[in-house]
Amino acid sequence: MAYRIRIEPLGREISAPQGTNILDACLRQGIWLPHACTHGTCGTCKAQVLEGEIDYGDASSFALMDFEREDGYALLCQAKPLSDVVVEAEVDVEEGVEFPLVEDYRAMVVHVDPVSPLVRRVTLELDRDTVLLPGQYFQWEVPGHQVKRAYSAAQITGRRLEFHIKYSPQGVASEWVFNSLRPGDQVALSGPYGRFFLRPPDGSPAVFLAGGTGLAPIKAMITALYLQRPDYPATLIFGARTVDELYDDKYFRALSTAHPTFRYLPAVSDETPPDNSHVVSGRVDEVIARTFERLQGHKAYVAGPSPMVDACVAALYQKRLFARDIYREDFFTQE
Ligand code: FES
């Protein structure tokens, strides 16, 4: 059984199998609607349902207030049609950007490597080629649980994708990845999702800010940037609490040696860096404050836990960077 979904004012109509949320149905059929978390928490996909019945799904009451629901609004990443529906939604369009379709993939685990006390690097080989924008993420199905988890792809080499997965106490995905996932296992995933991706480089110097596994999408972007533009001006500030959490340090040091226009500043907030170390002390927002005079004319990409992202955005504003030149990806802990 399938329902018809019409998107206005675009005027396009698609069919969605019963049980599919409206956002997913659209992304799989070439209608690119705004979204970020795809878990009902950020509110980016909010839109008005003009006609028809829906199941509101697991929409957080912060992201969708009661009065909005009464006015006919829904979170499209959660809303499932219970009849044919008409939705009024703004379609995402960006000059020079072609959004890839979301598809389902099967993959084989190639490596599972501990890269820091709380992070595993998992390399998957997909069953076929994929297209994604550097910085986008995939949804993994967690076996034995009716849940999906979002992980950004950190490296893309042919059909091989690298992911960085952080341990979360009581997290069902952490339990699986840290205790039982092995090379040769199969993983079901879908994607790519998300609007946090590298914009076509236009000459504006880039500032990349990462906290924890927020490094994953940032690594994908920086790698893609230097493949396209070997002498592009860019700075990465990667923040962690302690030096042993600063994974992929060798990778970024090698990149800064190979590309003198790339500046790499790893920073730790909860301990003093060793003497003569390249690591600096402080949170990422503090390093921004003392590293840059002004950031007008730059583009910034920020990924990590929400409080870190908020603090960085405030520091970027202080340095006169406009909101339109800041791209952010908030990482939420999921059990
Ligand atoms: Fe739907 Fe975040 S609430 S994308």
Coordinates of C-alpha atoms and ligand atoms in Angstrom, one line a residue:
M1 CA 0.0 0.0 0.0
A2 CA 1.2 3.5 -0.9
Y3 CA 0.0 7.0 -0.4
R4 CA 0.3 10.1 -2.6
I5 CA 2.2 13.1 -1.3
R6 CA 1.9 16.4 -3.1
I7 CA 4.5 19.1 -2.3
E8 CA 3.3 22.7 -2.7
P9 CA 4.1 25.2 -4.1
L10 CA 6.4 23.0 -6.1
G11 CA 3.4 21.0 -7.4
R12 CA 5.2 17.7 -7.5
E13 CA 3.5 14.5 -6.5
I14 CA 5.2 11.3 -5.3
S15 CA 4.2 8.0 -3.9
A16 CA 5.3 6.8 -0.5
P17 CA 5.0 3.2 0.7
Q18 CA 3.0 2.9 4.0
G19 CA 5.3 3.5 7.0
T20 CA 7.7 5.8 5.2
N21 CA 8.2 9.3 6.6
I22 CA 7.5 12.2 4.3
L23 CA 11.1 13.5 4.3
D24 CA 12.6 10.2 3.4
A25 CA 10.1 9.6 0.6
C26 CA 10.9 13.0 -0.9
L27 CA 14.7 12.7 -0.6
R28 CA 14.6 9.3 -2.3
Q29 CA 12.6 10.8 -5.2
G30 CA 14.6 13.9 -5.9
I31 CA 12.7 16.5 -3.8
W32 CA 15.4 18.0 -1.6
L33 CA 13.7 19.3 1.6
P34 CA 15.6 21.1 4.4
H35 CA 16.6 18.7 7.2
A36 CA 19.5 18.2 9.6
C37 CA 19.1 15.6 12.5
T38 CA 16.3 13.4 10.9
H39 CA 15.5 12.3 14.5
G40 CA 12.7 14.8 15.4
T41 CA 14.9 17.0 17.5
C42 CA 16.2 20.0 15.5
G43 CA 13.0 21.3 13.8
T44 CA 14.7 22.0 10.5
C45 CA 12.2 19.9 8.6
K46 CA 9.1 21.5 10.0
A47 CA 6.3 22.1 7.4
Q48 CA 2.6 22.5 7.2
V49 CA 0.3 19.6 6.3
L50 CA -2.5 21.2 4.3
E51 CA -4.6 18.2 3.6
G52 CA -4.8 14.6 4.8
E53 CA -4.0 12.6 7.9
I54 CA -0.6 11.8 9.4
D55 CA 1.0 10.0 12.2
Y56 CA 3.2 12.6 13.9
G57 CA 5.8 10.0 15.0
D58 CA 8.4 10.7 17.6
A59 CA 8.5 14.6 17.3
S60 CA 10.1 16.2 20.3
S61 CA 7.9 18.8 22.0
F62 CA 10.7 21.3 21.8
A63 CA 11.1 20.9 18.1
L64 CA 7.3 20.9 17.5
M65 CA 5.3 22.9 20.0
D66 CA 1.7 22.0 20.7
F67 CA 0.4 25.2 19.2
E68 CA 2.3 24.4 16.0
R69 CA 0.8 21.0 15.8
E70 CA -2.7 22.5 16.3
D71 CA -1.9 24.8 13.4
G72 CA -1.2 21.8 11.1
Y73 CA 2.6 21.8 11.3
A74 CA 4.6 18.5 11.5
L75 CA 8.2 17.4 11.5
L76 CA 8.5 15.7 8.1
C77 CA 11.4 13.4 9.2
Q78 CA 8.9 11.9 11.7
A79 CA 5.5 12.3 10.0
K80 CA 4.1 9.3 8.2
P81 CA 1.0 9.6 5.9
L82 CA -2.2 7.8 7.0
S83 CA -3.9 9.0 3.8
D84 CA -3.0 10.9 0.7
V85 CA -1.5 14.2 1.9
V86 CA -0.6 17.7 0.6
V87 CA 2.3 19.5 2.3
E88 CA 3.5 23.0 2.0
A89 CA 7.3 23.0 2.2
E90 CA 10.2 25.1 1.0
V91 CA 12.5 23.1 -1.3
D92 CA 16.2 23.4 -0.7
V93 CA 18.0 24.9 -3.7
E94 CA 21.7 26.0 -3.8
E95 CA 23.5 27.3 -6.8
G96 CA 26.1 24.9 -8.0
V97 CA 25.0 22.1 -5.7
E98 CA 23.4 18.9 -7.0
F99 CA 21.9 16.9 -4.1
P100 CA 22.4 13.1 -4.4
L101 CA 19.4 10.8 -3.9
V102 CA 19.0 8.9 -0.7
E103 CA 19.3 5.2 -1.3
D104 CA 19.6 1.9 0.8
Y105 CA 22.9 0.1 0.8
R106 CA 24.4 -3.0 2.2
A107 CA 28.0 -3.0 3.3
M108 CA 30.7 -5.2 4.6
V109 CA 32.8 -4.2 7.6
V110 CA 36.5 -4.0 6.5
H111 CA 38.2 -2.6 9.6
V112 CA 37.2 -1.7 13.2
D113 CA 40.1 0.2 14.8
P114 CA 40.3 2.0 18.2
V115 CA 41.7 5.5 17.5
S116 CA 41.2 7.0 20.9
P117 CA 39.8 5.7 24.2
L118 CA 36.2 6.5 23.2
V119 CA 36.3 6.4 19.4
R120 CA 36.3 3.5 16.9
R121 CA 37.1 4.0 13.2
V122 CA 34.9 1.7 11.2
T123 CA 35.6 1.2 7.5
L124 CA 32.7 -0.2 5.3
E125 CA 32.7 -1.4 1.8
L126 CA 29.4 -0.6 0.1
D127 CA 27.7 -3.1 -2.2
R128 CA 27.8 -0.5 -5.0
D129 CA 29.1 3.0 -5.9
T130 CA 27.5 5.9 -4.1
V131 CA 27.6 9.7 -4.5
L132 CA 27.6 12.0 -1.6
L133 CA 28.7 15.6 -0.8
P134 CA 31.7 15.7 1.6
G135 CA 30.3 16.2 5.1
Q136 CA 27.0 14.3 4.7
Y137 CA 25.9 11.4 6.8
F138 CA 24.3 7.9 6.6
Q139 CA 21.8 6.2 8.8
W140 CA 22.9 2.8 10.1
E141 CA 20.3 0.2 11.2
V142 CA 21.3 -1.2 14.6
P143 CA 20.7 -5.0 14.4
G144 CA 18.1 -6.3 16.9
H145 CA 16.7 -2.9 17.6
Q146 CA 14.2 -0.9 15.7
V147 CA 16.5 2.1 15.6
K148 CA 18.8 3.9 13.3
R149 CA 21.9 6.0 14.1
A150 CA 23.4 8.8 12.1
Y151 CA 27.1 8.7 11.3
S152 CA 29.0 11.2 9.1
A153 CA 31.3 9.7 6.4
A154 CA 34.9 10.8 7.2
Q155 CA 36.6 9.5 4.1
I156 CA 35.3 8.3 0.8
T157 CA 37.6 6.1 -1.3
G158 CA 35.7 4.3 -4.1
R159 CA 33.1 2.2 -2.4
R160 CA 34.9 2.4 1.0
L161 CA 33.5 4.8 3.6
E162 CA 35.2 5.6 6.9
F163 CA 33.1 6.5 10.0
H164 CA 34.1 7.6 13.5
I165 CA 31.9 6.2 16.2
K166 CA 31.9 7.6 19.8
Y167 CA 31.2 5.5 22.8
S168 CA 28.0 6.4 24.6
P169 CA 27.2 4.7 27.9
Q170 CA 24.0 2.6 27.6
G171 CA 24.0 3.4 23.8
V172 CA 22.6 0.4 21.8
A173 CA 24.8 1.3 18.9
S174 CA 27.9 1.7 21.1
E175 CA 27.2 -1.7 22.6
W176 CA 27.1 -3.2 19.2
V177 CA 30.0 -1.3 17.6
F178 CA 32.4 -1.5 20.6
N179 CA 31.6 -5.1 21.7
S180 CA 30.5 -7.1 18.7
L181 CA 31.1 -5.5 15.3
R182 CA 33.9 -7.4 13.4
P183 CA 35.5 -7.4 10.0
G184 CA 33.3 -9.4 7.6
D185 CA 30.0 -8.4 9.3
Q186 CA 27.2 -6.9 7.3
V187 CA 25.7 -3.4 7.9
A188 CA 22.5 -2.0 6.4
L189 CA 22.5 1.8 5.9
S190 CA 20.8 4.5 3.9
G191 CA 21.9 8.0 2.8
P192 CA 23.4 10.3 2.1
Y193 CA 21.5 12.9 4.3
G194 CA 22.2 16.4 5.6
R195 CA 22.9 19.9 4.6
F196 CA 26.3 20.1 6.3
F197 CA 28.6 19.7 3.3
L198 CA 31.5 21.5 1.7
R199 CA 30.3 24.4 -0.5
P200 CA 32.1 24.9 -3.8
P201 CA 35.3 26.7 -2.9
D202 CA 34.9 30.3 -4.0
G203 CA 38.3 31.6 -2.8
S204 CA 37.1 32.7 0.7
P205 CA 39.5 31.3 3.4
A206 CA 37.9 28.4 5.2
V207 CA 37.8 27.8 9.0
F208 CA 37.0 24.3 10.1
L209 CA 36.1 23.7 13.7
A210 CA 35.6 20.3 15.2
G211 CA 34.9 18.8 18.6
G212 CA 35.2 15.1 19.3
T213 CA 33.8 13.0 16.4
G214 CA 32.6 16.2 14.8
L215 CA 36.0 15.7 13.1
A216 CA 34.4 13.1 10.8
P217 CA 32.5 15.4 8.4
I218 CA 35.2 18.0 8.7
K219 CA 37.8 15.5 7.6
A220 CA 35.7 14.6 4.6
M221 CA 35.5 18.2 3.7
I222 CA 39.2 19.1 4.2
T223 CA 40.3 16.0 2.2
A224 CA 38.0 16.9 -0.7
L225 CA 39.0 20.5 -0.6
Y226 CA 42.7 19.7 -0.9
L227 CA 42.1 17.2 -3.7
Q228 CA 40.4 19.9 -5.7
R229 CA 42.4 23.0 -4.6
P230 CA 45.9 22.0 -3.3
D231 CA 46.8 25.6 -2.3
Y232 CA 43.5 26.7 -0.7
P233 CA 43.8 28.8 2.5
A234 CA 42.2 26.9 5.4
T235 CA 42.5 26.4 9.2
L236 CA 41.4 23.4 11.2
I237 CA 41.0 23.8 15.0
F238 CA 40.3 20.4 16.5
G239 CA 39.3 20.3 20.1
A240 CA 39.3 17.5 22.7
R241 CA 39.5 17.3 26.4
T242 CA 42.9 15.4 26.5
V243 CA 45.8 14.8 24.2
D244 CA 44.9 11.1 23.8
E245 CA 41.5 12.1 22.4
L246 CA 43.1 14.0 19.5
Y247 CA 42.9 11.2 17.0
D248 CA 44.0 11.5 13.3
D249 CA 46.7 13.9 14.5
K250 CA 49.2 12.3 12.1
Y251 CA 46.8 12.6 9.2
F252 CA 46.4 16.4 9.7
R253 CA 50.0 17.0 10.4
A254 CA 51.0 15.3 7.2
L255 CA 48.3 17.3 5.3
S256 CA 49.7 20.6 6.7
T257 CA 53.2 19.6 5.6
A258 CA 52.0 18.7 2.1
H259 CA 49.8 21.9 1.8
P260 CA 51.5 24.9 3.4
T261 CA 48.3 26.9 3.2
F262 CA 46.6 24.5 5.5
R263 CA 47.0 25.4 9.2
Y264 CA 46.2 22.7 11.8
L265 CA 45.7 23.6 15.4
P266 CA 44.8 20.7 17.8
A267 CA 43.6 22.0 21.2
V268 CA 42.9 20.4 24.6
S269 CA 40.7 21.9 27.2
D270 CA 41.2 19.7 30.3
E271 CA 44.9 19.2 30.5
T272 CA 48.2 21.1 29.8
P273 CA 49.7 20.1 26.5
P274 CA 53.2 18.6 26.9
D275 CA 56.2 20.9 26.5
N276 CA 57.3 21.5 22.9
S277 CA 54.1 20.0 21.6
H278 CA 52.2 21.3 18.6
V279 CA 49.0 21.0 20.7
V280 CA 47.7 24.2 22.1
S281 CA 45.5 24.7 25.3
G282 CA 42.0 25.8 25.5
R283 CA 38.5 25.2 24.1
V284 CA 37.9 25.6 20.4
D285 CA 36.1 28.9 20.9
E286 CA 39.0 30.2 23.0
V287 CA 41.5 29.3 20.3
I288 CA 39.3 31.2 17.7
A289 CA 39.4 34.2 20.0
R290 CA 43.1 34.4 20.2
T291 CA 44.0 33.2 16.7
F292 CA 42.0 35.5 14.5
E293 CA 41.8 39.3 14.4
R294 CA 38.7 39.3 12.1
L295 CA 36.9 36.7 10.1
Q296 CA 34.9 38.8 7.7
G297 CA 35.1 37.2 4.2
H298 CA 35.8 33.7 5.6
K299 CA 33.5 30.6 5.5
A300 CA 33.3 28.5 8.6
Y301 CA 32.2 24.9 9.1
V302 CA 31.5 23.8 12.7
A303 CA 30.7 20.3 13.9
G304 CA 30.6 18.7 17.4
P305 CA 28.4 18.6 20.5
S306 CA 25.8 21.4 20.6
P307 CA 27.3 23.5 23.4
M308 CA 30.7 23.5 21.7
V309 CA 29.0 24.5 18.4
D310 CA 27.1 27.3 20.1
A311 CA 30.2 28.6 21.7
C312 CA 32.1 28.5 18.4
V313 CA 29.4 30.3 16.5
A314 CA 29.3 33.0 19.2
A315 CA 33.1 33.4 18.9
L316 CA 32.8 33.6 15.1
Y317 CA 30.2 36.4 15.4
Q318 CA 32.6 38.2 17.7
K319 CA 35.1 38.1 14.9
R320 CA 32.5 39.6 12.5
L321 CA 31.6 36.6 10.5
F322 CA 28.1 36.7 9.1
A323 CA 25.6 33.9 9.9
R324 CA 25.2 33.2 6.2
D325 CA 28.9 32.2 6.1
I326 CA 28.6 29.7 9.0
Y327 CA 27.6 26.1 8.5
R328 CA 27.0 24.0 11.6
E329 CA 26.3 20.3 12.4
D330 CA 25.2 19.6 16.0
F331 CA 26.0 16.2 17.3
F332 CA 23.5 14.8 19.9
T333 CA 24.2 11.8 22.1
Q334 CA 21.7 9.0 21.4
E335 CA 21.1 6.0 23.5
Ligands
FES1 FE1 13.5 16.7 11.3 FE2 15.6 17.5 12.6 S1 13.6 17.4 13.3 S2 15.4 17.0 10.5

